[in-house]
């Protein structure tokens, strides 16, 4: 093997040292986390009694999975001022490590001082759900949905699912659908919300409402092959086989104009299977 020249050996040594430095240093998957950590380290060095700096660094350690370091900073922060000021981020830490009872206690502490803190309400609702206290979860989510300006379809889906499992409900399906409709009125005509609402409408036998909901998505989805298949499925369940076959045929024709992909091939097989099932039942 040809020996490296002295200059090449020096370059190789530098490269190896650089690689070792990279591999031995902490890594942060969150964009900007390393820069923020450097900033917080410098701030703590300049202001060693800054409670907020320790809380922020503990929160950063939580997000990046450095849990031992997070615990150390939380302990320091609680000794530098009112302990409740660290309770929101500490609650988020406990939630991240799946200690939901401790998370609830921390969010209780923070909400006692800041009752309209929406992230704490949402976190506590999720923690209550994790420990099986669904009525408390439903209550917290209800307040969150009423007061927070930062809701999305996922929030309404979560609350609707909880509503279905609440005890002593006269009509849980209607309650869940009302929650989904509230979400639709506030977040727009979300396919995600409509899909679950359609499932519930079918479950209670309200076929015309399910069809109307699917129809409301026609323009949004450009009447895609998937939309036609989903409409056909609803029509089959409402015993309208001829209309179902018509939608399957339209979906099939549209698929023929698209480039073939595994997902589209799978959808085509589903169409053919549904067609055969309808024809066999006729």
PDB file of C-alpha atoms in Angstrom:
ATOM      1  CA  UNK A   1       0.000   0.000   0.000  1.00  0.00           C
ATOM      2  CA  UNK A   2       1.333   3.424  -0.931  1.00  0.00           C
ATOM      3  CA  UNK A   3       2.338   5.445   2.149  1.00  0.00           C
ATOM      4  CA  UNK A   4       0.758   8.832   2.690  1.00  0.00           C
ATOM      5  CA  UNK A   5       2.934  11.896   2.479  1.00  0.00           C
ATOM      6  CA  UNK A   6       3.454  14.019   5.582  1.00  0.00           C
ATOM      7  CA  UNK A   7       0.952  16.648   4.420  1.00  0.00           C
ATOM      8  CA  UNK A   8      -1.675  14.004   3.713  1.00  0.00           C
ATOM      9  CA  UNK A   9      -1.090  12.401   7.105  1.00  0.00           C
ATOM     10  CA  UNK A  10      -1.573  15.772   8.798  1.00  0.00           C
ATOM     11  CA  UNK A  11      -4.835  16.409   6.918  1.00  0.00           C
ATOM     12  CA  UNK A  12      -6.093  12.943   7.819  1.00  0.00           C
ATOM     13  CA  UNK A  13      -5.286  13.493  11.491  1.00  0.00           C
ATOM     14  CA  UNK A  14      -7.156  16.791  11.509  1.00  0.00           C
ATOM     15  CA  UNK A  15     -10.160  15.152   9.826  1.00  0.00           C
ATOM     16  CA  UNK A  16     -10.211  12.300  12.365  1.00  0.00           C
ATOM     17  CA  UNK A  17     -10.004  14.744  15.275  1.00  0.00           C
ATOM     18  CA  UNK A  18     -12.831  16.793  13.834  1.00  0.00           C
ATOM     19  CA  UNK A  19     -14.976  13.695  13.399  1.00  0.00           C
ATOM     20  CA  UNK A  20     -14.288  12.573  16.956  1.00  0.00           C
ATOM     21  CA  UNK A  21     -15.296  15.994  18.244  1.00  0.00           C
ATOM     22  CA  UNK A  22     -18.572  15.809  16.363  1.00  0.00           C
ATOM     23  CA  UNK A  23     -19.323  12.275  17.535  1.00  0.00           C
ATOM     24  CA  UNK A  24     -18.501  13.028  21.174  1.00  0.00           C
ATOM     25  CA  UNK A  25     -20.554  16.225  21.393  1.00  0.00           C
ATOM     26  CA  UNK A  26     -24.292  16.244  22.206  1.00  0.00           C
ATOM     27  CA  UNK A  27     -26.543  16.148  19.167  1.00  0.00           C
ATOM     28  CA  UNK A  28     -29.827  18.021  18.832  1.00  0.00           C
ATOM     29  CA  UNK A  29     -32.412  16.990  16.288  1.00  0.00           C
ATOM     30  CA  UNK A  30     -34.454  20.163  16.751  1.00  0.00           C
ATOM     31  CA  UNK A  31     -33.413  22.942  14.359  1.00  0.00           C
ATOM     32  CA  UNK A  32     -31.669  25.754  16.212  1.00  0.00           C
ATOM     33  CA  UNK A  33     -31.518  23.828  19.507  1.00  0.00           C
ATOM     34  CA  UNK A  34     -27.727  23.856  19.709  1.00  0.00           C
ATOM     35  CA  UNK A  35     -27.608  27.594  19.044  1.00  0.00           C
ATOM     36  CA  UNK A  36     -30.281  28.226  21.678  1.00  0.00           C
ATOM     37  CA  UNK A  37     -28.407  26.054  24.177  1.00  0.00           C
ATOM     38  CA  UNK A  38     -25.227  28.057  23.634  1.00  0.00           C
ATOM     39  CA  UNK A  39     -27.189  31.267  24.205  1.00  0.00           C
ATOM     40  CA  UNK A  40     -28.735  29.931  27.432  1.00  0.00           C
ATOM     41  CA  UNK A  41     -25.387  28.638  28.695  1.00  0.00           C
ATOM     42  CA  UNK A  42     -23.878  32.083  28.189  1.00  0.00           C
ATOM     43  CA  UNK A  43     -26.849  33.752  29.880  1.00  0.00           C
ATOM     44  CA  UNK A  44     -26.620  31.459  32.911  1.00  0.00           C
ATOM     45  CA  UNK A  45     -22.887  32.092  33.155  1.00  0.00           C
ATOM     46  CA  UNK A  46     -23.537  35.843  33.207  1.00  0.00           C
ATOM     47  CA  UNK A  47     -26.684  35.619  35.388  1.00  0.00           C
ATOM     48  CA  UNK A  48     -26.327  32.506  37.577  1.00  0.00           C
ATOM     49  CA  UNK A  49     -29.425  33.422  39.614  1.00  0.00           C
ATOM     50  CA  UNK A  50     -31.742  33.772  36.612  1.00  0.00           C
ATOM     51  CA  UNK A  51     -34.656  31.431  37.267  1.00  0.00           C
ATOM     52  CA  UNK A  52     -36.138  31.962  33.810  1.00  0.00           C
ATOM     53  CA  UNK A  53     -32.869  30.964  32.128  1.00  0.00           C
ATOM     54  CA  UNK A  54     -32.765  27.680  34.017  1.00  0.00           C
ATOM     55  CA  UNK A  55     -36.430  26.994  33.221  1.00  0.00           C
ATOM     56  CA  UNK A  56     -35.833  27.672  29.524  1.00  0.00           C
ATOM     57  CA  UNK A  57     -32.775  25.454  29.444  1.00  0.00           C
ATOM     58  CA  UNK A  58     -34.621  22.685  31.290  1.00  0.00           C
ATOM     59  CA  UNK A  59     -37.409  22.934  28.717  1.00  0.00           C
ATOM     60  CA  UNK A  60     -34.858  22.695  25.907  1.00  0.00           C
ATOM     61  CA  UNK A  61     -33.276  19.647  27.519  1.00  0.00           C
ATOM     62  CA  UNK A  62     -36.764  18.083  27.773  1.00  0.00           C
ATOM     63  CA  UNK A  63     -37.504  18.647  24.099  1.00  0.00           C
ATOM     64  CA  UNK A  64     -34.165  17.163  23.079  1.00  0.00           C
ATOM     65  CA  UNK A  65     -34.410  14.144  25.394  1.00  0.00           C
ATOM     66  CA  UNK A  66     -31.705  15.196  27.875  1.00  0.00           C
ATOM     67  CA  UNK A  67     -33.834  14.268  30.866  1.00  0.00           C
ATOM     68  CA  UNK A  68     -31.158  14.086  33.575  1.00  0.00           C
ATOM     69  CA  UNK A  69     -29.932  17.561  32.667  1.00  0.00           C
ATOM     70  CA  UNK A  70     -33.535  18.793  32.591  1.00  0.00           C
ATOM     71  CA  UNK A  71     -34.144  17.493  36.119  1.00  0.00           C
ATOM     72  CA  UNK A  72     -31.022  19.253  37.388  1.00  0.00           C
ATOM     73  CA  UNK A  73     -32.077  22.576  35.891  1.00  0.00           C
ATOM     74  CA  UNK A  74     -35.630  22.274  37.201  1.00  0.00           C
ATOM     75  CA  UNK A  75     -34.295  21.608  40.705  1.00  0.00           C
ATOM     76  CA  UNK A  76     -32.070  24.691  40.467  1.00  0.00           C
ATOM     77  CA  UNK A  77     -34.889  26.832  39.060  1.00  0.00           C
ATOM     78  CA  UNK A  78     -37.257  25.979  41.910  1.00  0.00           C
ATOM     79  CA  UNK A  79     -34.662  27.246  44.392  1.00  0.00           C
ATOM     80  CA  UNK A  80     -34.226  30.553  42.571  1.00  0.00           C
ATOM     81  CA  UNK A  81     -37.805  31.833  42.859  1.00  0.00           C
ATOM     82  CA  UNK A  82     -41.441  30.819  43.140  1.00  0.00           C
ATOM     83  CA  UNK A  83     -41.633  27.126  42.311  1.00  0.00           C
ATOM     84  CA  UNK A  84     -44.922  27.484  40.419  1.00  0.00           C
ATOM     85  CA  UNK A  85     -43.152  29.497  37.718  1.00  0.00           C
ATOM     86  CA  UNK A  86     -41.406  26.294  36.644  1.00  0.00           C
ATOM     87  CA  UNK A  87     -44.525  24.127  36.920  1.00  0.00           C
ATOM     88  CA  UNK A  88     -45.716  24.388  33.301  1.00  0.00           C
ATOM     89  CA  UNK A  89     -42.421  23.264  31.792  1.00  0.00           C
ATOM     90  CA  UNK A  90     -41.999  20.716  34.575  1.00  0.00           C
ATOM     91  CA  UNK A  91     -45.450  19.370  33.755  1.00  0.00           C
ATOM     92  CA  UNK A  92     -44.429  19.076  30.098  1.00  0.00           C
ATOM     93  CA  UNK A  93     -41.312  17.197  31.252  1.00  0.00           C
ATOM     94  CA  UNK A  94     -43.358  14.716  33.309  1.00  0.00           C
ATOM     95  CA  UNK A  95     -45.763  14.253  30.395  1.00  0.00           C
ATOM     96  CA  UNK A  96     -42.841  13.518  28.073  1.00  0.00           C
ATOM     97  CA  UNK A  97     -41.545  10.776  30.380  1.00  0.00           C
ATOM     98  CA  UNK A  98     -45.114   9.386  30.823  1.00  0.00           C
ATOM     99  CA  UNK A  99     -45.440  10.314  34.514  1.00  0.00           C
ATOM    100  CA  UNK A 100     -48.958  11.620  34.003  1.00  0.00           C
ATOM    101  CA  UNK A 101     -50.032  12.009  37.681  1.00  0.00           C
ATOM    102  CA  UNK A 102     -47.001  14.226  38.343  1.00  0.00           C
ATOM    103  CA  UNK A 103     -47.727  16.158  35.152  1.00  0.00           C
ATOM    104  CA  UNK A 104     -51.298  16.813  36.304  1.00  0.00           C
ATOM    105  CA  UNK A 105     -50.075  18.145  39.663  1.00  0.00           C
ATOM    106  CA  UNK A 106     -47.696  20.546  37.938  1.00  0.00           C
ATOM    107  CA  UNK A 107     -50.375  21.821  35.551  1.00  0.00           C
ATOM    108  CA  UNK A 108     -52.733  22.223  38.516  1.00  0.00           C
ATOM    109  CA  UNK A 109     -50.135  24.463  40.122  1.00  0.00           C
ATOM    110  CA  UNK A 110     -49.623  26.578  37.021  1.00  0.00           C
ATOM    111  CA  UNK A 111     -53.336  26.903  36.235  1.00  0.00           C
ATOM    112  CA  UNK A 112     -54.016  28.007  39.812  1.00  0.00           C
ATOM    113  CA  UNK A 113     -52.013  31.138  38.971  1.00  0.00           C
ATOM    114  CA  UNK A 114     -52.761  31.367  35.231  1.00  0.00           C
ATOM    115  CA  UNK A 115     -56.240  29.818  34.721  1.00  0.00           C
ATOM    116  CA  UNK A 116     -56.432  30.777  31.041  1.00  0.00           C
ATOM    117  CA  UNK A 117     -53.098  29.266  30.048  1.00  0.00           C
ATOM    118  CA  UNK A 118     -54.268  27.247  27.049  1.00  0.00           C
ATOM    119  CA  UNK A 119     -51.228  24.954  26.653  1.00  0.00           C
ATOM    120  CA  UNK A 120     -51.583  23.825  30.289  1.00  0.00           C
ATOM    121  CA  UNK A 121     -55.277  23.079  29.778  1.00  0.00           C
ATOM    122  CA  UNK A 122     -54.536  21.009  26.697  1.00  0.00           C
ATOM    123  CA  UNK A 123     -51.656  19.151  28.318  1.00  0.00           C
ATOM    124  CA  UNK A 124     -53.672  18.430  31.463  1.00  0.00           C
ATOM    125  CA  UNK A 125     -56.618  17.179  29.396  1.00  0.00           C
ATOM    126  CA  UNK A 126     -54.314  14.754  27.593  1.00  0.00           C
ATOM    127  CA  UNK A 127     -52.752  13.649  30.889  1.00  0.00           C
ATOM    128  CA  UNK A 128     -56.193  13.025  32.399  1.00  0.00           C
ATOM    129  CA  UNK A 129     -57.082  10.948  29.351  1.00  0.00           C
ATOM    130  CA  UNK A 130     -53.877   8.919  29.750  1.00  0.00           C
ATOM    131  CA  UNK A 131     -54.763   7.994  33.351  1.00  0.00           C
ATOM    132  CA  UNK A 132     -58.375   7.148  32.445  1.00  0.00           C
ATOM    133  CA  UNK A 133     -60.042  10.187  34.006  1.00  0.00           C
ATOM    134  CA  UNK A 134     -62.047  10.897  30.887  1.00  0.00           C
ATOM    135  CA  UNK A 135     -64.623  13.176  32.514  1.00  0.00           C
ATOM    136  CA  UNK A 136     -61.861  15.497  33.723  1.00  0.00           C
ATOM    137  CA  UNK A 137     -60.213  15.272  30.305  1.00  0.00           C
ATOM    138  CA  UNK A 138     -63.511  16.208  28.632  1.00  0.00           C
ATOM    139  CA  UNK A 139     -63.957  19.163  30.990  1.00  0.00           C
ATOM    140  CA  UNK A 140     -60.464  20.536  30.326  1.00  0.00           C
ATOM    141  CA  UNK A 141     -60.757  20.061  26.586  1.00  0.00           C
ATOM    142  CA  UNK A 142     -64.134  21.807  26.670  1.00  0.00           C
ATOM    143  CA  UNK A 143     -62.647  24.888  28.308  1.00  0.00           C
ATOM    144  CA  UNK A 144     -59.718  24.774  25.910  1.00  0.00           C
ATOM    145  CA  UNK A 145     -61.984  24.648  22.850  1.00  0.00           C
ATOM    146  CA  UNK A 146     -64.145  27.497  24.118  1.00  0.00           C
ATOM    147  CA  UNK A 147     -61.325  29.858  25.040  1.00  0.00           C
ATOM    148  CA  UNK A 148     -58.238  29.044  22.998  1.00  0.00           C
ATOM    149  CA  UNK A 149     -57.699  30.837  19.683  1.00  0.00           C
ATOM    150  CA  UNK A 150     -55.317  28.059  18.667  1.00  0.00           C
ATOM    151  CA  UNK A 151     -57.579  25.096  17.928  1.00  0.00           C
ATOM    152  CA  UNK A 152     -57.303  22.683  15.010  1.00  0.00           C
ATOM    153  CA  UNK A 153     -59.323  19.721  13.707  1.00  0.00           C
ATOM    154  CA  UNK A 154     -57.269  17.308  15.791  1.00  0.00           C
ATOM    155  CA  UNK A 155     -58.526  18.909  18.998  1.00  0.00           C
ATOM    156  CA  UNK A 156     -62.165  18.406  18.012  1.00  0.00           C
ATOM    157  CA  UNK A 157     -61.479  14.815  16.974  1.00  0.00           C
ATOM    158  CA  UNK A 158     -59.937  14.105  20.372  1.00  0.00           C
ATOM    159  CA  UNK A 159     -62.882  15.602  22.261  1.00  0.00           C
ATOM    160  CA  UNK A 160     -65.444  13.811  20.073  1.00  0.00           C
ATOM    161  CA  UNK A 161     -63.754  10.479  20.769  1.00  0.00           C
ATOM    162  CA  UNK A 162     -63.792  11.190  24.497  1.00  0.00           C
ATOM    163  CA  UNK A 163     -67.500  12.121  24.306  1.00  0.00           C
ATOM    164  CA  UNK A 164     -68.245   8.659  22.902  1.00  0.00           C
ATOM    165  CA  UNK A 165     -66.833   6.987  26.005  1.00  0.00           C
ATOM    166  CA  UNK A 166     -68.315   9.263  28.682  1.00  0.00           C
ATOM    167  CA  UNK A 167     -70.573   7.442  31.146  1.00  0.00           C
ATOM    168  CA  UNK A 168     -74.230   8.353  31.667  1.00  0.00           C
ATOM    169  CA  UNK A 169     -74.643  10.001  28.253  1.00  0.00           C
ATOM    170  CA  UNK A 170     -78.134   9.820  26.722  1.00  0.00           C
ATOM    171  CA  UNK A 171     -76.934  10.074  23.113  1.00  0.00           C
ATOM    172  CA  UNK A 172     -73.127   9.932  22.832  1.00  0.00           C
ATOM    173  CA  UNK A 173     -73.231   9.717  19.032  1.00  0.00           C
ATOM    174  CA  UNK A 174     -75.207  12.956  18.780  1.00  0.00           C
ATOM    175  CA  UNK A 175     -72.911  14.645  21.310  1.00  0.00           C
ATOM    176  CA  UNK A 176     -69.806  13.611  19.381  1.00  0.00           C
ATOM    177  CA  UNK A 177     -71.287  14.768  16.072  1.00  0.00           C
ATOM    178  CA  UNK A 178     -72.201  18.137  17.599  1.00  0.00           C
ATOM    179  CA  UNK A 179     -68.589  18.561  18.703  1.00  0.00           C
ATOM    180  CA  UNK A 180     -67.360  17.715  15.208  1.00  0.00           C
ATOM    181  CA  UNK A 181     -69.820  20.189  13.673  1.00  0.00           C
ATOM    182  CA  UNK A 182     -68.595  22.855  16.065  1.00  0.00           C
ATOM    183  CA  UNK A 183     -65.080  22.142  14.828  1.00  0.00           C
ATOM    184  CA  UNK A 184     -66.217  22.324  11.218  1.00  0.00           C
ATOM    185  CA  UNK A 185     -67.794  25.723  11.824  1.00  0.00           C
ATOM    186  CA  UNK A 186     -64.630  27.065  13.440  1.00  0.00           C
ATOM    187  CA  UNK A 187     -61.830  25.428  11.455  1.00  0.00           C
ATOM    188  CA  UNK A 188     -63.448  25.009   8.041  1.00  0.00           C
ATOM    189  CA  UNK A 189     -64.710  21.983   6.141  1.00  0.00           C
ATOM    190  CA  UNK A 190     -62.027  19.569   7.250  1.00  0.00           C
ATOM    191  CA  UNK A 191     -61.979  16.151   5.510  1.00  0.00           C
ATOM    192  CA  UNK A 192     -60.589  14.735   8.737  1.00  0.00           C
ATOM    193  CA  UNK A 193     -63.585  15.908  10.771  1.00  0.00           C
ATOM    194  CA  UNK A 194     -66.110  15.036   8.079  1.00  0.00           C
ATOM    195  CA  UNK A 195     -64.733  11.510   7.749  1.00  0.00           C
ATOM    196  CA  UNK A 196     -65.300  10.821  11.443  1.00  0.00           C
ATOM    197  CA  UNK A 197     -68.712  12.522  11.361  1.00  0.00           C
ATOM    198  CA  UNK A 198     -69.680  10.311   8.392  1.00  0.00           C
ATOM    199  CA  UNK A 199     -68.586   7.230  10.311  1.00  0.00           C
ATOM    200  CA  UNK A 200     -70.802   8.261  13.234  1.00  0.00           C
ATOM    201  CA  UNK A 201     -73.760   9.166  10.988  1.00  0.00           C
ATOM    202  CA  UNK A 202     -73.563   5.682   9.460  1.00  0.00           C
ATOM    203  CA  UNK A 203     -73.316   4.129  12.886  1.00  0.00           C
ATOM    204  CA  UNK A 204     -76.605   5.722  13.918  1.00  0.00           C
ATOM    205  CA  UNK A 205     -78.243   4.997  10.554  1.00  0.00           C
ATOM    206  CA  UNK A 206     -78.466   8.592   9.315  1.00  0.00           C
ATOM    207  CA  UNK A 207     -77.553   7.767   5.721  1.00  0.00           C
ATOM    208  CA  UNK A 208     -78.769  10.967   4.050  1.00  0.00           C
ATOM    209  CA  UNK A 209     -76.651  13.048   6.436  1.00  0.00           C
ATOM    210  CA  UNK A 210     -73.607  10.890   5.687  1.00  0.00           C
ATOM    211  CA  UNK A 211     -74.148  11.333   1.947  1.00  0.00           C
ATOM    212  CA  UNK A 212     -74.550  15.101   2.346  1.00  0.00           C
ATOM    213  CA  UNK A 213     -71.318  15.319   4.317  1.00  0.00           C
ATOM    214  CA  UNK A 214     -69.426  13.373   1.673  1.00  0.00           C
ATOM    215  CA  UNK A 215     -70.985  15.540  -1.049  1.00  0.00           C
ATOM    216  CA  UNK A 216     -69.685  18.647   0.749  1.00  0.00           C
ATOM    217  CA  UNK A 217     -66.152  17.390   0.073  1.00  0.00           C
ATOM    218  CA  UNK A 218     -66.651  16.948  -3.685  1.00  0.00           C
ATOM    219  CA  UNK A 219     -65.214  20.291  -4.747  1.00  0.00           C
ATOM    220  CA  UNK A 220     -62.455  20.285  -2.137  1.00  0.00           C
ATOM    221  CA  UNK A 221     -61.189  16.901  -3.344  1.00  0.00           C
ATOM    222  CA  UNK A 222     -61.882  17.624  -7.025  1.00  0.00           C
ATOM    223  CA  UNK A 223     -64.079  14.523  -6.974  1.00  0.00           C
ATOM    224  CA  UNK A 224     -60.988  12.322  -6.867  1.00  0.00           C
ATOM    225  CA  UNK A 225     -61.150   8.547  -7.398  1.00  0.00           C
ATOM    226  CA  UNK A 226     -60.805   8.146  -3.622  1.00  0.00           C
ATOM    227  CA  UNK A 227     -63.763  10.476  -3.078  1.00  0.00           C
ATOM    228  CA  UNK A 228     -65.897   8.400  -5.488  1.00  0.00           C
ATOM    229  CA  UNK A 229     -64.940   5.178  -3.702  1.00  0.00           C
ATOM    230  CA  UNK A 230     -65.803   6.652  -0.305  1.00  0.00           C
ATOM    231  CA  UNK A 231     -69.147   7.887  -1.648  1.00  0.00           C
ATOM    232  CA  UNK A 232     -69.814   4.439  -3.116  1.00  0.00           C
ATOM    233  CA  UNK A 233     -69.111   2.851   0.259  1.00  0.00           C
ATOM    234  CA  UNK A 234     -71.682   5.140   1.916  1.00  0.00           C
ATOM    235  CA  UNK A 235     -74.237   4.383  -0.798  1.00  0.00           C
ATOM    236  CA  UNK A 236     -73.758   0.638  -0.421  1.00  0.00           C
ATOM    237  CA  UNK A 237     -74.447   0.921   3.301  1.00  0.00           C
ATOM    238  CA  UNK A 238     -77.582   2.955   2.525  1.00  0.00           C
ATOM    239  CA  UNK A 239     -78.711   0.234   0.065  1.00  0.00           C
ATOM    240  CA  UNK A 240     -78.306   2.410  -3.029  1.00  0.00           C
ATOM    241  CA  UNK A 241     -76.299  -0.083  -5.057  1.00  0.00           C
ATOM    242  CA  UNK A 242     -76.954   1.392  -8.509  1.00  0.00           C
ATOM    243  CA  UNK A 243     -75.656   4.801  -7.485  1.00  0.00           C
ATOM    244  CA  UNK A 244     -72.726   3.126  -5.754  1.00  0.00           C
ATOM    245  CA  UNK A 245     -71.803   1.304  -8.966  1.00  0.00           C
ATOM    246  CA  UNK A 246     -71.996   4.592 -10.860  1.00  0.00           C
ATOM    247  CA  UNK A 247     -69.504   6.207  -8.505  1.00  0.00           C
ATOM    248  CA  UNK A 248     -67.201   3.211  -8.692  1.00  0.00           C
ATOM    249  CA  UNK A 249     -67.281   3.426 -12.481  1.00  0.00           C
ATOM    250  CA  UNK A 250     -66.411   7.145 -12.367  1.00  0.00           C
ATOM    251  CA  UNK A 251     -63.553   6.455  -9.976  1.00  0.00           C
ATOM    252  CA  UNK A 252     -62.304   3.686 -12.247  1.00  0.00           C
ATOM    253  CA  UNK A 253     -62.358   5.953 -15.311  1.00  0.00           C
ATOM    254  CA  UNK A 254     -60.435   8.669 -13.478  1.00  0.00           C
ATOM    255  CA  UNK A 255     -57.819   6.225 -12.288  1.00  0.00           C
ATOM    256  CA  UNK A 256     -57.252   5.107 -15.886  1.00  0.00           C
ATOM    257  CA  UNK A 257     -56.111   8.650 -16.746  1.00  0.00           C
ATOM    258  CA  UNK A 258     -53.535   8.779 -13.944  1.00  0.00           C
ATOM    259  CA  UNK A 259     -50.034   7.390 -13.805  1.00  0.00           C
ATOM    260  CA  UNK A 260     -50.057   3.964 -12.200  1.00  0.00           C
ATOM    261  CA  UNK A 261     -48.677   3.804  -8.655  1.00  0.00           C
ATOM    262  CA  UNK A 262     -48.922   1.142  -5.915  1.00  0.00           C
ATOM    263  CA  UNK A 263     -51.498   3.269  -4.051  1.00  0.00           C
ATOM    264  CA  UNK A 264     -53.644   3.729  -7.166  1.00  0.00           C
ATOM    265  CA  UNK A 265     -53.347   0.049  -8.030  1.00  0.00           C
ATOM    266  CA  UNK A 266     -54.552  -0.780  -4.535  1.00  0.00           C
ATOM    267  CA  UNK A 267     -57.503   1.591  -4.961  1.00  0.00           C
ATOM    268  CA  UNK A 268     -58.359   0.004  -8.313  1.00  0.00           C
ATOM    269  CA  UNK A 269     -58.395  -3.453  -6.718  1.00  0.00           C
ATOM    270  CA  UNK A 270     -60.701  -2.107  -4.025  1.00  0.00           C
ATOM    271  CA  UNK A 271     -63.063  -0.759  -6.711  1.00  0.00           C
ATOM    272  CA  UNK A 272     -63.142  -4.099  -8.500  1.00  0.00           C
ATOM    273  CA  UNK A 273     -63.762  -5.962  -5.247  1.00  0.00           C
ATOM    274  CA  UNK A 274     -66.656  -3.631  -4.375  1.00  0.00           C
ATOM    275  CA  UNK A 275     -68.130  -4.011  -7.874  1.00  0.00           C
ATOM    276  CA  UNK A 276     -68.038  -7.809  -7.628  1.00  0.00           C
ATOM    277  CA  UNK A 277     -69.620  -7.727  -4.151  1.00  0.00           C
ATOM    278  CA  UNK A 278     -72.473  -5.472  -5.332  1.00  0.00           C
ATOM    279  CA  UNK A 279     -73.124  -7.580  -8.442  1.00  0.00           C
ATOM    280  CA  UNK A 280     -73.062 -10.803  -6.413  1.00  0.00           C
ATOM    281  CA  UNK A 281     -75.607  -9.396  -3.982  1.00  0.00           C
ATOM    282  CA  UNK A 282     -77.966  -8.242  -6.746  1.00  0.00           C
TER     283      UNK A 282
END
